[in-house]
Short mmCIF file of C-alpha atoms in Angstrom, two decimals:
data_model
loop_
_atom_site.label_atom_id
_atom_site.label_comp_id
_atom_site.label_asym_id
_atom_site.label_seq_id
_atom_site.Cartn_x
_atom_site.Cartn_y
_atom_site.Cartn_z
CA MET A 1 -0.13 -0.09 0.16
CA ALA A 2 1.62 3.15 -0.92
CA ASP A 3 2.36 5.78 1.86
CA PRO A 4 -0.58 8.23 2.72
CA GLY A 5 2.06 11.10 3.50
CA PRO A 6 1.11 13.54 5.90
CA PHE A 7 -2.15 14.41 5.38
CA GLU A 8 -4.80 12.64 3.37
CA LYS A 9 -8.53 13.64 1.89
CA ASN A 10 -10.95 14.25 5.17
CA GLN A 11 -8.57 14.86 7.90
CA ILE A 12 -7.30 17.96 8.84
CA VAL A 13 -4.59 19.92 7.67
CA GLU A 14 -1.41 21.01 9.90
CA PHE A 15 -0.42 24.34 9.34
CA PRO A 16 3.63 23.84 8.35
CA ILE A 17 2.60 20.77 6.58
CA LEU A 18 0.25 23.07 4.57
CA GLN A 19 3.27 25.71 4.13
CA LEU A 20 5.49 22.17 2.76
CA ALA A 21 2.77 21.42 0.76
CA LEU A 22 2.13 24.94 -1.13
CA ALA A 23 6.07 25.43 -1.29
CA ALA A 24 6.31 22.07 -2.91
CA VAL A 25 3.65 22.48 -5.45
CA LYS A 26 4.61 26.41 -6.14
CA ALA A 27 8.08 24.70 -7.18
CA ARG A 28 6.79 22.60 -9.77
CA ALA A 29 3.77 25.26 -11.18
CA ASP A 30 3.02 28.98 -11.31
CA PRO A 31 0.63 30.31 -11.26
CA LEU A 32 -1.55 29.22 -8.33
CA THR A 33 -5.11 30.36 -8.28
CA VAL A 34 -7.73 30.52 -5.54
CA ARG A 35 -11.08 29.89 -6.17
CA SER A 36 -14.05 30.31 -3.50
CA LEU A 37 -16.21 26.97 -4.03
CA GLY A 38 -18.47 28.55 -1.42
CA TYR A 39 -18.95 27.64 2.72
CA SER A 40 -19.53 24.36 3.29
CA GLY A 41 -22.78 23.13 3.60
CA GLY A 42 -23.70 25.66 1.50
CA ASP A 43 -24.62 26.96 -1.69
CA GLU A 44 -21.69 25.70 -4.11
CA GLU A 45 -20.35 27.94 -6.36
CA ASP A 46 -16.80 28.63 -8.15
CA VAL A 47 -16.24 31.55 -8.36
CA PRO A 48 -11.83 32.78 -8.88
CA LEU A 49 -10.82 35.06 -5.97
CA VAL A 50 -6.63 35.67 -6.47
CA GLU A 51 -3.27 34.35 -8.80
CA VAL A 52 -0.64 34.00 -7.02
CA ARG A 53 2.90 34.79 -8.60
CA GLY A 54 6.68 33.82 -8.05
CA THR A 55 8.18 31.30 -5.35
CA ALA A 56 6.93 30.32 -2.33
CA SER A 57 9.21 33.04 -0.30
CA ALA A 58 8.49 36.05 -3.06
CA PHE A 59 5.25 35.50 -4.05
CA ARG A 60 2.43 38.70 -5.29
CA VAL A 61 -0.90 37.93 -5.09
CA ARG A 62 -3.20 39.25 -7.97
CA VAL A 63 -7.13 40.13 -7.79
CA LEU A 64 -9.72 38.19 -9.78
CA THR A 65 -12.52 39.17 -8.82
CA ASP A 66 -14.66 42.44 -9.06
CA LYS A 67 -17.92 41.38 -6.92
CA PRO A 68 -18.08 44.49 -4.19
CA GLU A 69 -18.41 42.11 -1.36
CA TYR A 70 -15.50 39.85 -1.78
CA LEU A 71 -13.15 42.47 -2.87
CA ASP A 72 -13.87 43.59 1.24
CA TRP A 73 -13.89 39.75 2.15
CA LEU A 74 -10.17 39.80 0.21
CA ASP A 75 -9.20 42.56 2.21
CA GLY A 76 -9.80 41.28 5.12
CA ALA A 77 -8.10 37.99 4.06
CA LEU A 78 -4.93 39.39 3.32
CA LEU A 79 -5.16 42.08 5.99
CA ARG A 80 -4.70 39.71 8.30
CA ALA A 81 -2.36 37.38 6.72
CA GLY A 82 0.21 40.21 6.59
CA MET A 83 0.04 41.28 2.75
CA VAL A 84 -1.75 44.67 3.08
CA GLU A 85 -1.32 46.87 6.44
CA PRO A 86 -3.13 49.74 8.02
CA VAL A 87 -2.82 52.74 6.29
CA GLY A 88 -0.77 55.53 9.00
CA LEU A 89 0.35 51.75 11.14
CA THR A 90 3.81 53.39 11.87
CA ALA A 91 2.83 56.53 12.99
CA VAL A 92 0.05 54.52 15.09
CA ALA A 93 3.26 52.37 16.61
CA ARG A 94 5.35 55.50 17.01
CA ARG A 95 2.75 57.18 19.10
CA LEU A 96 2.41 54.30 21.26
CA ALA A 97 6.06 53.72 21.66
CA GLU A 98 6.83 57.09 23.38
CA TYR A 99 6.00 54.87 26.43
CA GLU A 100 7.07 51.72 27.78
CA ASP A 101 4.19 50.68 29.38
CA LEU A 102 0.70 51.08 27.35
CA VAL A 103 -2.46 50.28 28.46
CA LEU A 104 -4.78 49.60 24.99
CA GLY A 105 -8.84 49.15 25.30
CA VAL A 106 -9.63 47.84 21.64
CA ASP A 107 -12.63 47.65 19.32
CA THR A 108 -14.12 45.13 18.42
CA ASN A 109 -13.10 45.58 14.69
CA LEU A 110 -9.21 45.39 15.31
CA LEU A 111 -10.00 41.85 16.53
CA TYR A 112 -11.49 41.19 13.68
CA ALA A 113 -8.79 42.55 11.67
CA SER A 114 -5.74 41.04 13.56
CA VAL A 115 -4.55 44.28 13.41
CA LEU A 116 -2.86 43.98 16.99
CA GLY A 117 -1.24 40.90 16.63
CA GLU A 118 -0.23 40.85 12.51
CA HIS A 119 0.92 44.30 12.63
CA LEU A 120 1.16 46.18 15.59
CA LEU A 121 3.66 44.16 17.86
CA GLU A 122 5.71 43.62 14.76
CA GLU A 123 5.81 47.44 13.96
CA PHE A 124 6.76 47.85 17.95
CA HIS A 125 9.98 45.64 16.93
CA ARG A 126 10.79 48.22 14.16
CA ILE A 127 11.09 51.26 16.70
CA HIS A 128 13.33 52.79 19.17
CA ALA A 129 11.49 55.52 19.98
CA ARG A 130 14.78 57.37 21.75
CA PRO A 131 18.11 56.37 21.41
CA TYR A 132 18.05 56.15 25.44
CA LYS A 133 14.48 54.41 26.06
CA GLU A 134 13.74 50.92 25.06
CA THR A 135 10.53 50.40 22.82
CA VAL A 136 7.03 49.19 24.67
CA ASN A 137 8.18 46.54 26.81
CA TRP A 138 4.40 45.68 28.94
CA ILE A 139 1.30 46.16 27.00
CA LEU A 140 -2.55 44.87 29.02
CA VAL A 141 -4.62 44.62 26.39
CA VAL A 142 -8.27 45.65 27.49
CA ILE A 143 -11.58 44.07 25.39
CA PRO A 144 -14.41 45.63 27.08
CA GLY A 145 -17.44 42.90 28.02
CA VAL A 146 -19.78 44.26 24.96
CA VAL A 147 -16.84 43.44 22.36
CA MET A 148 -16.60 40.03 23.81
CA LYS A 149 -20.20 40.20 23.46
CA GLU A 150 -20.47 41.43 19.90
CA LEU A 151 -18.11 38.58 19.16
CA GLU A 152 -20.26 35.88 20.99
CA ASN A 153 -23.35 36.88 18.73
CA ALA A 154 -21.43 36.79 15.41
CA ALA A 155 -20.12 33.53 16.61
CA ASN A 156 -23.93 31.88 17.09
CA GLN A 157 -24.45 33.02 13.04
CA LYS A 158 -25.04 29.24 11.88
CA LYS A 159 -26.93 28.69 8.34
CA GLY A 160 -27.68 24.82 7.46
CA GLY A 161 -25.70 23.78 10.60
CA HIS A 162 -22.75 25.93 9.38
CA LEU A 163 -21.35 29.04 10.28
CA THR A 164 -21.99 31.72 7.77
CA HIS A 165 -19.54 34.60 7.10
CA ALA A 166 -20.14 36.34 10.48
CA GLY A 167 -19.71 33.12 12.23
CA ARG A 168 -16.46 32.59 11.08
CA MET A 169 -15.36 36.02 11.52
CA GLY A 170 -16.08 35.76 14.81
CA TYR A 171 -14.79 32.74 15.64
CA ARG A 172 -11.42 34.01 13.93
CA ALA A 173 -11.59 36.96 16.07
CA LEU A 174 -11.64 34.58 19.05
CA GLN A 175 -8.34 33.06 17.73
CA GLU A 176 -7.04 36.85 17.59
CA ILE A 177 -7.77 36.78 21.46
CA THR A 178 -6.22 33.45 22.14
CA ALA A 179 -3.16 34.15 20.03
CA LEU A 180 -2.59 37.38 21.84
CA LYS A 181 -2.89 35.58 25.14
CA ARG A 182 0.07 33.36 23.81
CA THR A 183 2.33 35.43 22.25
CA GLU A 184 6.23 35.64 23.09
CA ALA A 185 6.73 38.83 21.16
CA PHE A 186 6.19 40.47 24.43
CA GLN A 187 6.67 38.53 28.01
CA GLY A 188 4.87 41.52 29.78
CA MET A 189 1.67 41.19 27.67
CA SER A 190 -1.33 40.51 29.52
CA VAL A 191 -5.42 40.33 28.62
CA LEU A 192 -8.05 41.34 30.26
CA VAL A 193 -11.55 41.68 29.53
CA VAL A 194 -13.66 43.71 31.77
CA GLY A 195 -17.02 45.16 32.29
CA GLN A 196 -20.04 43.16 32.36
CA THR A 197 -22.60 42.90 30.21
CA ASN A 198 -26.11 43.53 30.97
CA PRO A 199 -29.24 42.77 28.44
CA GLU A 200 -31.52 44.73 29.57
CA GLN A 201 -29.06 47.70 28.82
CA LEU A 202 -27.99 46.37 25.02
CA ARG A 203 -30.56 48.24 22.05
CA LEU A 204 -30.20 45.31 19.51
CA SER A 205 -31.60 45.55 15.95
CA PRO A 206 -35.05 43.88 15.46
CA ASP A 207 -33.36 40.34 14.36
CA GLY A 208 -31.31 40.49 17.55
CA LEU A 209 -28.17 40.14 15.76
CA THR A 210 -26.70 43.61 16.23
CA ILE A 211 -25.90 45.70 19.11
CA LEU A 212 -27.06 48.89 18.18
CA ASN A 213 -25.45 50.68 21.27
CA ALA A 214 -22.27 48.96 20.98
CA ASP A 215 -19.57 51.45 20.41
CA SER A 216 -20.85 54.03 23.32
CA MET A 217 -21.26 50.90 26.13
CA ILE A 218 -17.52 50.07 24.41
CA ARG A 219 -16.03 53.40 25.93
CA ASP A 220 -18.15 53.62 28.93
CA GLN A 221 -16.54 50.04 29.97
CA PHE A 222 -13.25 51.35 29.29
CA LYS A 223 -13.39 54.35 31.03
CA ALA A 224 -15.23 52.65 33.98
CA PHE A 225 -11.98 50.11 33.98
CA LEU A 226 -9.96 52.68 33.87
CA ARG A 227 -11.01 54.80 37.17
CA GLY A 228 -10.65 51.28 39.01
CA ILE A 229 -6.80 51.93 38.35
CA GLU A 230 -3.78 54.04 39.46
CA PHE A 231 -2.32 54.53 36.29
CA ARG A 232 -2.11 57.49 34.26
CA LYS A 233 0.36 57.42 31.04
CA GLY A 234 0.38 55.26 28.12
CA ILE A 235 -3.51 54.49 27.97
CA PHE A 236 -4.70 54.32 24.48
CA PHE A 237 -8.59 53.77 23.28
CA LEU A 238 -7.84 51.99 19.59
CA THR A 239 -10.43 51.33 16.96
CA MET A 240 -10.42 51.49 13.61
CA ASP A 241 -14.01 53.19 13.09
CA LYS A 242 -13.92 57.54 12.34
CA THR A 243 -17.03 58.10 14.54
CA ASN A 244 -15.69 55.97 17.33
CA ALA A 245 -12.66 57.47 17.60
CA SER A 246 -14.35 60.87 17.52
CA MET A 247 -16.56 60.15 20.45
CA ALA A 248 -14.00 58.69 22.42
CA ALA A 249 -11.75 61.51 22.24
CA ALA A 250 -14.54 64.18 22.33
CA GLU A 251 -14.98 61.83 26.08
CA GLY A 252 -11.64 62.50 27.69
CA LEU A 253 -9.64 58.97 26.03
CA SER A 254 -6.47 59.35 23.95
CA ALA A 255 -8.30 57.88 20.98
CA LEU A 256 -5.86 56.45 17.82
CA ARG A 257 -7.79 55.51 14.28
CA ILE A 258 -6.30 52.75 12.82
CA GLN A 259 -7.20 52.68 9.29
CA HIS A 260 -8.33 49.76 6.89
CA PRO A 261 -5.88 49.35 3.45
CA HIS A 262 -6.86 50.77 0.54
CA ARG A 263 -10.02 49.36 -1.22
CA LEU A 264 -8.50 46.52 -3.90
CA ARG A 265 -9.90 46.23 -7.28
CA LYS A 266 -9.87 43.97 -9.58
CA GLY A 267 -6.39 43.49 -11.49
CA ASP A 268 -4.16 44.96 -8.41
CA GLU A 269 -1.31 42.95 -8.05
CA ILE A 270 0.07 42.75 -3.62
CA PRO A 271 3.44 41.84 -3.04
CA ILE A 272 4.90 41.26 -0.01
CA PRO A 273 5.67 44.08 1.78
CA LYS A 274 8.80 45.59 2.24
CA GLU A 275 10.63 44.15 5.81
CA GLU A 276 7.76 41.36 5.88
CA ALA A 277 8.26 37.54 5.44
CA VAL A 278 4.20 36.45 5.22
CA LEU A 279 3.83 32.83 4.46
CA LEU A 280 2.27 31.27 1.28
CA ALA A 281 -0.27 29.20 3.81
CA ARG A 282 -0.65 32.43 6.11
CA VAL A 283 -2.74 33.58 2.85
CA VAL A 284 -4.28 30.18 1.94
CA TYR A 285 -5.67 30.06 5.57
CA GLU A 286 -7.02 33.47 5.26
CA LEU A 287 -8.68 32.71 2.48
CA ALA A 288 -10.02 29.24 3.43
CA VAL A 289 -11.81 30.86 6.91
CA GLU A 290 -12.89 34.24 5.32
CA PHE A 291 -14.98 31.90 2.20
CA GLY A 292 -15.57 28.69 3.81
CA LYS A 293 -14.62 26.48 0.80
CA VAL A 294 -11.05 26.86 -1.30
CA ARG A 295 -10.00 25.43 -4.41
CA VAL A 296 -5.76 25.93 -4.51
CA ALA A 297 -5.36 24.98 -8.39
CA TRP A 298 -2.22 24.75 -10.63
CA ASN A 299 -1.30 23.23 -14.08
CA GLU A 300 1.68 20.28 -14.13
CA GLY A 301 0.52 18.66 -17.98
CA GLY A 302 -2.83 18.59 -17.02
CA ALA A 303 -5.29 20.19 -14.13
CA HIS A 304 -5.18 19.77 -10.50
CA HIS A 305 -5.98 20.64 -7.14
CA LEU A 306 -6.27 20.70 -4.06
CA ASP A 307 -9.69 22.12 -1.77
CA LEU A 308 -9.75 23.15 1.86
CA GLU A 309 -12.18 24.37 4.31
CA GLY A 310 -11.57 26.78 6.77
CA GLU A 311 -15.01 25.48 9.05
CA TRP A 312 -16.69 22.32 9.43
CA THR A 313 -19.61 20.81 11.77
CA TRP A 314 -16.82 19.90 14.35
CA LYS A 315 -14.19 21.94 14.17
CA SER A 316 -13.63 23.10 17.73
CA MET A 317 -11.48 26.79 19.26
CA GLU A 318 -8.83 24.14 19.54
CA HIS A 319 -8.50 23.72 15.67
CA TRP A 320 -8.56 27.84 16.08
CA GLU A 321 -5.61 27.87 17.88
CA ASP A 322 -3.37 25.80 15.40
CA PHE A 323 -4.31 27.46 12.47
CA GLN A 324 -5.64 24.01 11.00
CA LEU A 325 -7.86 23.44 8.03
CA LEU A 326 -9.52 20.30 7.08
CA CYS A 327 -8.69 19.03 3.16
CA SER A 328 -11.89 17.81 1.15
CA ASP A 329 -10.55 16.64 -1.62
CA MET A 330 -7.07 16.92 -3.65
CA ASP A 331 -5.81 14.89 -6.77
CA ARG A 332 -2.71 12.68 -7.70
CA GLY A 333 -1.16 15.14 -8.93
CA PHE A 334 -0.92 16.77 -5.13
CA SER A 335 0.04 13.63 -3.98
CA LYS A 336 3.55 13.57 -6.53
CA ALA A 337 4.00 17.54 -5.49
CA LEU A 338 4.21 16.54 -2.12
CA SER A 339 5.82 13.13 -2.90
CA ARG A 340 9.66 14.66 -1.93
CA TYR A 341 8.92 15.37 1.54
CA VAL A 342 7.57 11.29 2.39
CA GLY A 343 9.71 9.03 2.95
CA GLY A 344 13.17 10.40 1.62
CA ARG A 345 15.86 12.62 3.70
CA PHE A 346 13.59 15.24 4.57
CA ASP A 347 10.44 14.06 6.72
CA ALA A 348 7.56 15.88 6.55
CA ARG A 349 6.59 13.42 9.20
CA ARG A 350 8.72 14.93 11.06
CA VAL A 351 8.22 18.09 11.37
CA LEU A 352 4.36 17.32 12.54
CA ALA A 353 6.26 15.20 15.74
CA GLU A 354 7.90 19.10 16.30
CA TRP A 355 4.60 21.16 15.57
CA GLU A 356 3.54 18.67 18.97
CA GLN A 357 6.01 19.31 21.02
CA LEU A 358 5.99 22.63 20.57
CA ARG A 359 1.93 22.93 20.67
CA GLU A 360 2.29 20.77 23.44
CA ALA A 361 4.87 23.55 25.39
CA LEU A 362 2.66 26.89 24.08
CA ALA A 363 -0.07 25.35 25.87
CA GLU A 364 1.65 24.52 29.26
#
């Protein structure tokens, strides 16, 4: 019987193995295309999303769709993957880096976009505020309880037993929170949820899904927390919403708005940003989470494909925390490309063993 290799059809794909697999394919074929196949359990579709050209370590992404909603989703996926960056990120980071110790109140939209874990912490590493002063070395991330309520509402959105787009984004934001709690970027970093959420105080939309007064309650819970601590410098409220930033500033908070990237258009080509190292697997992972189910396709003497799902009925929070996808289909061309990593001098199964040990260490 042939060796099945490091993963099979209908099996979980570990993140490092996905990276090896995509790099193996990329070394043999150019370009790769990623298509949306519709969310798991939903209506089937076949919509081209992006084309990936170049090498596995120096690639560029070309936008293939012109659907307005999908362009918004691509913006979100590529932002979380690190392929595009928030506008004015460096200026915001330099403002924060004037202080060694920070208390950051965060709005819901920052967690949806993974701004802290994917962008801001990385930017701090590039900044030295003054020659005689270290950059940021202690951060308390304060998440108001209403933010958690918004994420809970989103994570409960399902259709046909599967998460909708809003549901997947809710879980992806929860993944961002757990990643911040486990980060090794700053030894002094902590994440704290503050404020009780009283259902009687919430003004809900007619369908009960949206908290209409969420912004004001988020600011109120952050201000209530600040009144109970002896800390006066390095306190900021971060949001991607212009109105929320303006209201926070009017109420006396030091508010900083982190702006969304420029809107993508069909035909745009996005290279890896300077001074960044973006993994191809991370781009594919975020596309699978954003769109539900994607097909990575290439041509090497014939059409080949690998289908990956970002959500499935038995997916748990542990799967989210470990950046895992489900392989729902693959053809023989994929197994051929991956064969160089099975049974030879470099065996991908050794990577799996090391990955398991690292995961256990981070969980301690």
